[in-house]
Amino acid sequence: MNSYAEYYPKAREIADKIFNHPELGWKEHATSELVEAEIQRLNPNITIEHFCGTGLKVRFDQDRDRTIAFIAELDAVYQPHHPQADPDSGAAHACGHFTQTTVALSLIHALSTTDALSQFTTNVVFIFVPAEEYVDLPYRQQLRAAGKITYFGGKPEAMKRGVFDDIDLAVCIHAIGEEFTKRTVELNCDLAGFNFKYYDFNGRASHAGFDPFSGVNAYSISSLFDTATGMLRQQVKDTELIRFNPVIIDADMSINVIPDHVKIGTDVRYLNLDYANTIMGRLDHAALGAAQALGGSVDITTEVGYLPFRQNHAMNAQVKAVYDETPAIEDIITDRGAIAAAGDIGDLGFMLPSIQISHGGFHGTIHGADFQLVDPEFVLQILPEFVMHSMQRITQHLDTIDLYHRPYADYAATLAKMEATAQ
């Protein structure tokens, strides 16, 4: 019995605990405490660093010049209709993060009980990050207003605080939002970036029956904007994975009053930063035109979300080589290209070479009310061993990888430029 099979019963126990006690980002206190207690049990001599309230970082140091990190995400998504959702917060582990955390613990167990560390040419770090899901935004706005965070996402916040300054390469895993008949992994799937745009359309209230002539209907302005965005789609390149979906997120309306305010919000998903700025500019023009056409005004706010994620193909080439030697994993996807889902791994990939190995083993719709782990042996026993061998092989072929490391200042400047351009 190898260490992964040995740890499997404990892995299932911990995965079930986290799955049944989900917590939203920046609030993962019970999850963080559970993970910290298990790390201390597995390796009482290891030092645990704390960051961002719930984040944890542990280091297996070999006094090497380079360091590879495995990253696990602590938070749940907002899905109140899930059977295991928290009744108060609506949090549910409908994105698979609970298995990332457990896989990380399985790897820590292997490094603590076997000679696996000797197969690395680098130091090895595990980083448990909070708040990957971009949800619960009013709470995060409060944290930012109080000066407790700068970014809504956990990885960008950790980047700002220097958590990744000593990391040269990063590996993450993630559930695939599909079901498979074979045990499957996926490599080289890029993710879109996204921003949020808010349009506050302002009109003038008046009596809808007696004197609608004196009013300026903010709802009509928003409807005209919605029509314009629909027509705008024809002018969007279909190669850039652009997505936008305007919805009403706030309005104070009554049947007998001409409404004077409607707030529209939309995400803007993209692969190319420059083209994203172009599209956001067109949306802004549509909003301004709609407001001017009907005699109102609009206030525009841009919230930069996550950057696009470009997988590191050189690192994934080594993972593919390990897959070729792993018959327990029956199938692989390598040609999807990119999808419109997003994650803050894109922000980390801007800073340093990063990959995200995706995997099956789940039933239902990702982020949906029916999402469940159905192949725990694959996800919690076979996959950790595969990840360990992949990370080892990556470190044994560092000469094939461009080990760039951009400073945080470059990242902050990139976001600032996008915010300025999009106004």
Short mmCIF file of C-alpha atoms in Angstrom, two decimals:
data_model
loop_
_atom_site.label_atom_id
_atom_site.label_comp_id
_atom_site.label_asym_id
_atom_site.label_seq_id
_atom_site.Cartn_x
_atom_site.Cartn_y
_atom_site.Cartn_z
CA MET A 1 0.00 0.00 0.00
CA ASN A 2 1.50 3.35 -1.03
CA SER A 3 1.13 6.55 0.97
CA TYR A 4 -1.83 7.81 -1.12
CA ALA A 5 -3.84 4.64 -0.50
CA GLU A 6 -2.83 4.78 3.14
CA TYR A 7 -4.06 8.35 3.48
CA TYR A 8 -7.23 7.82 1.43
CA PRO A 9 -9.60 7.07 4.37
CA LYS A 10 -8.46 10.24 6.14
CA ALA A 11 -8.71 12.18 2.89
CA ARG A 12 -12.34 11.11 2.47
CA GLU A 13 -13.12 12.08 6.05
CA ILE A 14 -11.64 15.56 5.64
CA ALA A 15 -13.22 16.09 2.21
CA ASP A 16 -16.63 15.21 3.66
CA LYS A 17 -16.14 17.60 6.57
CA ILE A 18 -15.23 20.52 4.32
CA PHE A 19 -17.97 19.67 1.81
CA ASN A 20 -20.60 19.65 4.54
CA HIS A 21 -19.36 22.88 6.17
CA PRO A 22 -18.83 25.31 3.27
CA GLU A 23 -17.66 28.88 3.83
CA LEU A 24 -17.55 31.87 1.52
CA GLY A 25 -14.34 33.72 0.72
CA TRP A 26 -12.56 35.68 3.46
CA LYS A 27 -14.70 33.72 5.96
CA GLU A 28 -13.10 30.25 5.73
CA HIS A 29 -12.18 30.16 9.42
CA ALA A 30 -13.36 26.62 10.26
CA THR A 31 -11.85 25.24 7.04
CA SER A 32 -8.53 26.95 7.70
CA GLU A 33 -8.46 25.68 11.28
CA LEU A 34 -9.23 22.13 10.12
CA VAL A 35 -6.46 22.24 7.51
CA GLU A 36 -3.96 23.70 9.96
CA ALA A 37 -4.72 21.03 12.56
CA GLU A 38 -4.25 18.27 9.99
CA ILE A 39 -0.95 19.70 8.76
CA GLN A 40 0.30 19.85 12.35
CA ARG A 41 -0.79 16.22 12.86
CA LEU A 42 0.97 15.11 9.68
CA ASN A 43 4.18 17.02 10.34
CA PRO A 44 4.49 18.52 13.84
CA ASN A 45 7.83 20.14 13.01
CA ILE A 46 6.70 22.11 9.97
CA THR A 47 6.26 25.87 10.19
CA ILE A 48 2.86 27.23 9.16
CA GLU A 49 2.70 30.83 7.94
CA HIS A 50 -0.60 32.73 8.08
CA PHE A 51 -1.75 35.40 5.64
CA CYS A 52 -4.96 37.19 4.69
CA GLY A 53 -6.78 35.96 7.78
CA THR A 54 -7.47 32.40 6.65
CA GLY A 55 -4.60 31.70 4.24
CA LEU A 56 -1.90 29.15 5.11
CA LYS A 57 1.56 28.50 3.69
CA VAL A 58 3.92 25.62 4.50
CA ARG A 59 7.37 25.00 3.09
CA PHE A 60 9.43 21.88 2.54
CA ASP A 61 12.85 23.47 2.22
CA GLN A 62 15.80 21.76 0.51
CA ASP A 63 17.93 24.89 0.32
CA ARG A 64 17.42 25.01 -3.45
CA ASP A 65 17.46 28.11 -5.65
CA ARG A 66 13.99 27.45 -7.06
CA THR A 67 10.62 26.74 -5.45
CA ILE A 68 7.49 25.10 -6.82
CA ALA A 69 4.10 25.66 -5.16
CA PHE A 70 0.91 23.68 -5.07
CA ILE A 71 -2.09 25.92 -4.54
CA ALA A 72 -5.41 24.92 -3.00
CA GLU A 73 -8.46 27.14 -2.66
CA LEU A 74 -10.35 27.18 0.64
CA ASP A 75 -13.64 28.84 -0.29
CA ALA A 76 -17.05 27.72 -1.50
CA VAL A 77 -19.33 29.31 -4.07
CA TYR A 78 -22.73 30.89 -3.43
CA GLN A 79 -25.33 28.23 -4.28
CA PRO A 80 -28.13 28.27 -1.66
CA HIS A 81 -30.15 25.55 -3.42
CA HIS A 82 -27.45 22.90 -3.01
CA PRO A 83 -28.42 20.14 -0.54
CA GLN A 84 -25.22 20.75 1.45
CA ALA A 85 -25.46 24.54 1.34
CA ASP A 86 -24.99 26.50 4.53
CA PRO A 87 -28.51 27.68 5.45
CA ASP A 88 -27.29 31.07 6.66
CA SER A 89 -24.69 32.09 4.07
CA GLY A 90 -25.85 30.11 1.03
CA ALA A 91 -22.30 28.78 0.60
CA ALA A 92 -21.89 25.39 -1.06
CA HIS A 93 -18.90 23.45 -2.36
CA ALA A 94 -20.30 23.27 -5.88
CA CYS A 95 -16.94 24.04 -7.49
CA GLY A 96 -14.79 21.24 -6.09
CA HIS A 97 -12.45 23.31 -3.95
CA PHE A 98 -12.93 20.92 -1.05
CA THR A 99 -11.02 18.28 -3.02
CA GLN A 100 -8.17 20.67 -3.87
CA THR A 101 -7.59 21.13 -0.17
CA THR A 102 -7.70 17.39 0.48
CA VAL A 103 -5.34 16.60 -2.39
CA ALA A 104 -2.88 19.11 -0.93
CA LEU A 105 -3.05 17.34 2.42
CA SER A 106 -2.43 13.99 0.72
CA LEU A 107 0.68 15.46 -0.90
CA ILE A 108 1.86 16.83 2.45
CA HIS A 109 1.33 13.37 3.95
CA ALA A 110 3.46 11.79 1.21
CA LEU A 111 6.27 14.33 1.62
CA SER A 112 6.19 13.82 5.39
CA THR A 113 6.23 10.01 5.36
CA THR A 114 8.23 9.01 2.25
CA ASP A 115 11.33 10.09 0.33
CA ALA A 116 9.21 11.90 -2.30
CA LEU A 117 10.93 15.22 -1.53
CA SER A 118 14.24 13.85 -2.79
CA GLN A 119 12.76 13.59 -6.29
CA PHE A 120 12.31 17.38 -6.46
CA THR A 121 15.12 19.64 -7.67
CA THR A 122 13.38 22.57 -5.92
CA ASN A 123 11.88 23.50 -2.61
CA VAL A 124 8.18 22.64 -2.32
CA VAL A 125 5.54 24.97 -0.90
CA PHE A 126 1.82 24.53 -0.28
CA ILE A 127 -0.37 27.62 -0.31
CA PHE A 128 -3.99 27.44 0.84
CA VAL A 129 -5.60 30.62 -0.48
CA PRO A 130 -8.93 32.23 0.45
CA ALA A 131 -11.58 33.81 -1.74
CA GLU A 132 -11.13 32.52 -5.28
CA GLU A 133 -14.84 32.72 -6.09
CA TYR A 134 -15.95 36.23 -7.06
CA VAL A 135 -19.07 36.29 -4.85
CA ASP A 136 -20.45 37.99 -1.73
CA LEU A 137 -19.34 41.32 -3.18
CA PRO A 138 -21.08 43.65 -0.70
CA TYR A 139 -19.10 42.04 2.13
CA ARG A 140 -15.87 42.34 0.18
CA GLN A 141 -16.64 45.97 -0.58
CA GLN A 142 -16.94 46.53 3.16
CA LEU A 143 -13.56 44.87 3.72
CA ARG A 144 -11.98 47.05 1.06
CA ALA A 145 -13.58 50.23 2.39
CA ALA A 146 -12.18 49.35 5.82
CA GLY A 147 -8.70 48.92 4.34
CA LYS A 148 -8.55 45.20 5.16
CA ILE A 149 -8.16 44.06 1.54
CA THR A 150 -7.32 45.65 -1.79
CA TYR A 151 -8.55 42.87 -4.08
CA PHE A 152 -11.67 40.75 -3.95
CA GLY A 153 -9.71 37.64 -5.01
CA GLY A 154 -7.40 35.77 -2.68
CA LYS A 155 -4.47 35.24 -5.04
CA PRO A 156 -4.14 38.91 -6.06
CA GLU A 157 -4.31 39.91 -2.41
CA ALA A 158 -1.66 37.34 -1.54
CA MET A 159 0.47 38.61 -4.44
CA LYS A 160 0.29 42.12 -3.03
CA ARG A 161 1.34 40.85 0.40
CA GLY A 162 4.40 39.04 -0.96
CA VAL A 163 3.15 35.48 -0.42
CA PHE A 164 4.34 34.46 -3.91
CA ASP A 165 7.58 36.44 -3.95
CA ASP A 166 9.63 33.28 -3.28
CA ILE A 167 7.68 31.06 -5.71
CA ASP A 168 9.01 30.28 -9.20
CA LEU A 169 6.32 27.91 -10.54
CA ALA A 170 2.76 27.17 -9.48
CA VAL A 171 0.48 24.15 -9.91
CA CYS A 172 -3.24 24.12 -9.21
CA ILE A 173 -6.00 21.60 -9.91
CA HIS A 174 -9.68 22.12 -10.62
CA ALA A 175 -12.83 20.14 -11.26
CA ILE A 176 -14.11 20.03 -14.84
CA GLY A 177 -17.74 21.03 -15.24
CA GLU A 178 -18.63 17.89 -17.16
CA GLU A 179 -19.24 14.20 -16.48
CA PHE A 180 -17.05 11.43 -17.92
CA THR A 181 -17.33 7.67 -18.25
CA LYS A 182 -13.54 7.40 -17.93
CA ARG A 183 -11.18 8.86 -15.36
CA THR A 184 -10.10 12.01 -17.15
CA VAL A 185 -7.70 14.92 -16.77
CA GLU A 186 -7.34 18.04 -18.91
CA LEU A 187 -4.29 20.16 -19.75
CA ASN A 188 -3.70 23.48 -21.50
CA CYS A 189 -7.22 24.86 -21.10
CA ASP A 190 -6.94 28.66 -20.90
CA LEU A 191 -9.47 30.77 -18.99
CA ALA A 192 -11.00 34.12 -19.78
CA GLY A 193 -10.47 37.26 -17.78
CA PHE A 194 -13.40 39.35 -16.66
CA ASN A 195 -14.36 42.81 -15.48
CA PHE A 196 -17.61 44.16 -14.09
CA LYS A 197 -19.25 47.26 -15.56
CA TYR A 198 -21.93 49.21 -13.70
CA TYR A 199 -24.19 51.74 -15.41
CA ASP A 200 -26.33 53.98 -13.21
CA PHE A 201 -28.95 55.46 -15.53
CA ASN A 202 -30.50 58.63 -14.14
CA GLY A 203 -33.78 60.13 -15.30
CA ARG A 204 -36.40 62.37 -13.73
CA ALA A 205 -39.37 61.13 -11.75
CA SER A 206 -42.91 62.31 -12.45
CA HIS A 207 -46.51 61.10 -12.15
CA ALA A 208 -46.93 58.34 -14.73
CA GLY A 209 -50.60 59.13 -15.32
CA PHE A 210 -50.98 62.87 -14.79
CA ASP A 211 -47.64 64.15 -16.08
CA PRO A 212 -45.41 61.57 -17.75
CA PHE A 213 -44.35 64.36 -20.15
CA SER A 214 -42.19 65.96 -17.49
CA GLY A 215 -40.38 62.72 -16.64
CA VAL A 216 -37.30 61.04 -18.05
CA ASN A 217 -37.73 57.29 -17.82
CA ALA A 218 -34.53 55.66 -16.55
CA TYR A 219 -35.97 52.21 -17.28
CA SER A 220 -36.50 53.22 -20.91
CA ILE A 221 -32.89 54.39 -21.07
CA SER A 222 -31.72 51.02 -19.72
CA SER A 223 -33.93 49.22 -22.25
CA LEU A 224 -32.43 51.25 -25.08
CA PHE A 225 -28.96 50.37 -23.77
CA ASP A 226 -29.91 46.68 -23.66
CA THR A 227 -31.06 46.87 -27.28
CA ALA A 228 -27.81 48.56 -28.27
CA THR A 229 -25.70 45.89 -26.58
CA GLY A 230 -27.65 43.20 -28.41
CA MET A 231 -26.89 44.85 -31.74
CA LEU A 232 -23.30 45.43 -30.66
CA ARG A 233 -22.66 41.68 -30.46
CA GLN A 234 -22.51 41.57 -34.27
CA GLN A 235 -19.42 43.77 -34.12
CA VAL A 236 -17.56 41.59 -31.62
CA LYS A 237 -14.87 39.22 -32.89
CA ASP A 238 -15.92 35.64 -32.21
CA THR A 239 -12.27 34.59 -31.76
CA GLU A 240 -11.79 36.59 -28.55
CA LEU A 241 -14.28 34.78 -26.29
CA ILE A 242 -16.02 38.03 -25.41
CA ARG A 243 -19.08 37.65 -23.19
CA PHE A 244 -21.32 40.31 -21.68
CA ASN A 245 -24.71 39.92 -20.05
CA PRO A 246 -26.40 43.15 -18.86
CA VAL A 247 -28.94 42.70 -16.06
CA ILE A 248 -30.86 45.05 -13.77
CA ILE A 249 -29.25 44.87 -10.36
CA ASP A 250 -31.01 47.79 -8.67
CA ALA A 251 -34.09 49.89 -9.41
CA ASP A 252 -36.57 51.84 -7.32
CA MET A 253 -39.70 51.64 -9.44
CA SER A 254 -43.42 52.03 -8.90
CA ILE A 255 -46.18 51.48 -11.46
CA ASN A 256 -47.51 55.04 -11.19
CA VAL A 257 -44.16 56.86 -11.15
CA ILE A 258 -41.76 57.43 -14.04
CA PRO A 259 -38.56 55.79 -12.67
CA ASP A 260 -35.59 58.08 -12.21
CA HIS A 261 -32.90 55.47 -11.54
CA VAL A 262 -31.99 52.01 -12.88
CA LYS A 263 -28.64 50.32 -12.25
CA ILE A 264 -27.42 47.86 -14.87
CA GLY A 265 -24.50 45.56 -14.26
CA THR A 266 -22.66 43.29 -16.66
CA ASP A 267 -19.58 41.16 -16.70
CA VAL A 268 -17.20 41.50 -19.64
CA ARG A 269 -15.23 38.31 -20.26
CA TYR A 270 -12.27 38.29 -22.62
CA LEU A 271 -8.99 36.71 -23.65
CA ASN A 272 -7.14 39.80 -24.92
CA LEU A 273 -6.64 42.77 -22.60
CA ASP A 274 -6.45 45.37 -25.38
CA TYR A 275 -9.55 44.06 -27.11
CA ALA A 276 -11.38 44.00 -23.78
CA ASN A 277 -10.70 47.71 -23.43
CA THR A 278 -12.09 48.25 -26.93
CA ILE A 279 -15.32 46.39 -26.09
CA MET A 280 -15.75 48.17 -22.78
CA GLY A 281 -15.36 51.47 -24.59
CA ARG A 282 -18.12 50.47 -27.00
CA LEU A 283 -20.40 49.51 -24.12
CA ASP A 284 -19.73 52.88 -22.50
CA HIS A 285 -20.58 54.66 -25.74
CA ALA A 286 -23.83 52.70 -25.98
CA ALA A 287 -24.73 53.71 -22.43
CA LEU A 288 -23.92 57.36 -23.02
CA GLY A 289 -25.86 57.36 -26.29
CA ALA A 290 -28.91 55.76 -24.74
CA ALA A 291 -28.92 58.30 -21.90
CA GLN A 292 -28.45 61.27 -24.21
CA ALA A 293 -31.11 60.04 -26.65
CA LEU A 294 -33.80 60.15 -23.95
CA GLY A 295 -32.58 63.17 -22.01
CA GLY A 296 -31.02 61.40 -19.03
CA SER A 297 -27.51 60.75 -17.81
CA VAL A 298 -25.37 57.79 -16.81
CA ASP A 299 -22.64 57.20 -14.25
CA ILE A 300 -20.18 54.47 -15.26
CA THR A 301 -18.05 52.37 -12.90
CA THR A 302 -15.51 49.70 -13.84
CA GLU A 303 -14.47 46.93 -11.45
CA VAL A 304 -11.49 44.97 -12.78
CA GLY A 305 -11.94 41.29 -11.90
CA TYR A 306 -9.41 38.62 -12.88
CA LEU A 307 -6.91 38.52 -15.72
CA PRO A 308 -7.04 35.84 -18.44
CA PHE A 309 -5.16 32.63 -17.63
CA ARG A 310 -2.66 31.38 -20.16
CA GLN A 311 -1.49 27.89 -19.26
CA ASN A 312 2.23 27.23 -19.34
CA HIS A 313 2.63 24.67 -22.11
CA ALA A 314 6.19 23.75 -21.18
CA MET A 315 5.09 22.72 -17.70
CA ASN A 316 2.08 20.87 -19.07
CA ALA A 317 4.31 18.95 -21.49
CA GLN A 318 5.89 17.32 -18.45
CA VAL A 319 2.47 16.57 -16.97
CA LYS A 320 1.46 14.94 -20.28
CA ALA A 321 4.55 12.72 -20.07
CA VAL A 322 3.46 11.56 -16.62
CA TYR A 323 -0.06 10.90 -17.91
CA ASP A 324 1.43 8.66 -20.62
CA GLU A 325 2.92 6.54 -17.83
CA THR A 326 -0.23 6.49 -15.63
CA PRO A 327 -2.69 3.83 -16.81
CA ALA A 328 -4.97 4.49 -13.84
CA ILE A 329 -6.00 7.75 -15.53
CA GLU A 330 -7.80 6.60 -18.64
CA ASP A 331 -8.31 9.69 -20.78
CA ILE A 332 -6.96 13.18 -21.36
CA ILE A 333 -8.20 16.38 -23.01
CA THR A 334 -5.52 18.61 -24.51
CA ASP A 335 -7.23 20.47 -27.35
CA ARG A 336 -10.05 22.55 -25.85
CA GLY A 337 -8.12 25.77 -26.23
CA ALA A 338 -9.96 28.22 -23.98
CA ILE A 339 -13.25 28.59 -22.13
CA ALA A 340 -15.10 31.63 -20.84
CA ALA A 341 -14.86 30.57 -17.18
CA ALA A 342 -12.40 32.59 -15.13
CA GLY A 343 -10.31 32.37 -12.00
CA ASP A 344 -7.67 34.34 -10.16
CA ILE A 345 -5.09 31.78 -11.29
CA GLY A 346 -4.91 34.12 -14.30
CA ASP A 347 -3.55 36.88 -12.08
CA LEU A 348 -0.94 34.54 -10.65
CA GLY A 349 -0.06 33.33 -14.16
CA PHE A 350 0.70 36.95 -15.05
CA MET A 351 3.34 36.94 -12.32
CA LEU A 352 4.94 33.51 -12.78
CA PRO A 353 4.63 30.25 -14.81
CA SER A 354 1.46 28.45 -13.72
CA ILE A 355 -0.72 25.53 -14.74
CA GLN A 356 -4.11 24.24 -13.70
CA ILE A 357 -4.69 20.52 -14.14
CA SER A 358 -8.40 19.90 -14.53
CA HIS A 359 -10.04 16.59 -13.71
CA GLY A 360 -13.31 14.70 -13.67
CA GLY A 361 -14.82 12.62 -10.89
CA PHE A 362 -17.93 14.70 -10.26
CA HIS A 363 -21.63 14.54 -11.11
CA GLY A 364 -23.91 17.44 -11.91
CA THR A 365 -23.39 20.99 -13.04
CA ILE A 366 -20.40 22.89 -11.70
CA HIS A 367 -21.71 25.75 -9.51
CA GLY A 368 -25.09 24.00 -9.69
CA ALA A 369 -27.37 22.58 -7.02
CA ASP A 370 -26.60 18.98 -8.08
CA PHE A 371 -22.77 19.08 -7.98
CA GLN A 372 -21.33 16.09 -6.10
CA LEU A 373 -18.13 14.07 -5.89
CA VAL A 374 -18.87 10.60 -7.34
CA ASP A 375 -15.40 9.06 -7.79
CA PRO A 376 -13.52 9.82 -4.59
CA GLU A 377 -10.94 7.09 -5.21
CA PHE A 378 -9.85 8.84 -8.40
CA VAL A 379 -9.89 12.38 -7.03
CA LEU A 380 -8.50 11.71 -3.55
CA GLN A 381 -6.10 8.80 -4.15
CA ILE A 382 -5.09 8.41 -7.80
CA LEU A 383 -4.99 12.13 -8.63
CA PRO A 384 -2.69 13.15 -5.73
CA GLU A 385 -0.08 10.61 -6.83
CA PHE A 386 -0.38 11.85 -10.42
CA VAL A 387 0.06 15.47 -9.26
CA MET A 388 3.08 14.54 -7.15
CA HIS A 389 4.80 12.80 -10.04
CA SER A 390 3.92 15.71 -12.35
CA MET A 391 5.41 18.29 -10.01
CA GLN A 392 8.54 16.20 -9.55
CA ARG A 393 8.99 15.87 -13.30
CA ILE A 394 8.43 19.60 -13.87
CA THR A 395 11.25 20.40 -11.45
CA GLN A 396 13.50 17.88 -13.21
CA HIS A 397 13.06 19.76 -16.50
CA LEU A 398 13.37 23.40 -15.45
CA ASP A 399 15.63 24.06 -18.42
CA THR A 400 12.59 23.74 -20.72
CA ILE A 401 10.59 26.44 -18.90
CA ASP A 402 10.80 30.22 -19.16
CA LEU A 403 11.00 31.07 -15.46
CA TYR A 404 9.78 34.64 -15.69
CA HIS A 405 8.78 36.45 -12.51
CA ARG A 406 7.05 39.80 -12.91
CA PRO A 407 6.93 42.05 -9.86
CA TYR A 408 3.66 42.93 -8.19
CA ALA A 409 4.12 46.53 -9.37
CA ASP A 410 3.76 45.39 -12.99
CA TYR A 411 0.53 43.60 -12.12
CA ALA A 412 -0.89 46.64 -10.33
CA ALA A 413 0.05 48.87 -13.27
CA THR A 414 -1.73 46.53 -15.71
CA LEU A 415 -4.95 46.69 -13.72
CA ALA A 416 -4.68 50.45 -13.29
CA LYS A 417 -4.30 50.91 -17.04
CA MET A 418 -7.40 48.82 -17.68
CA GLU A 419 -9.44 50.80 -15.16
CA ALA A 420 -8.31 54.10 -16.66
CA THR A 421 -8.89 53.03 -20.26
CA ALA A 422 -12.33 51.64 -19.53
CA GLN A 423 -13.77 54.81 -17.99
#
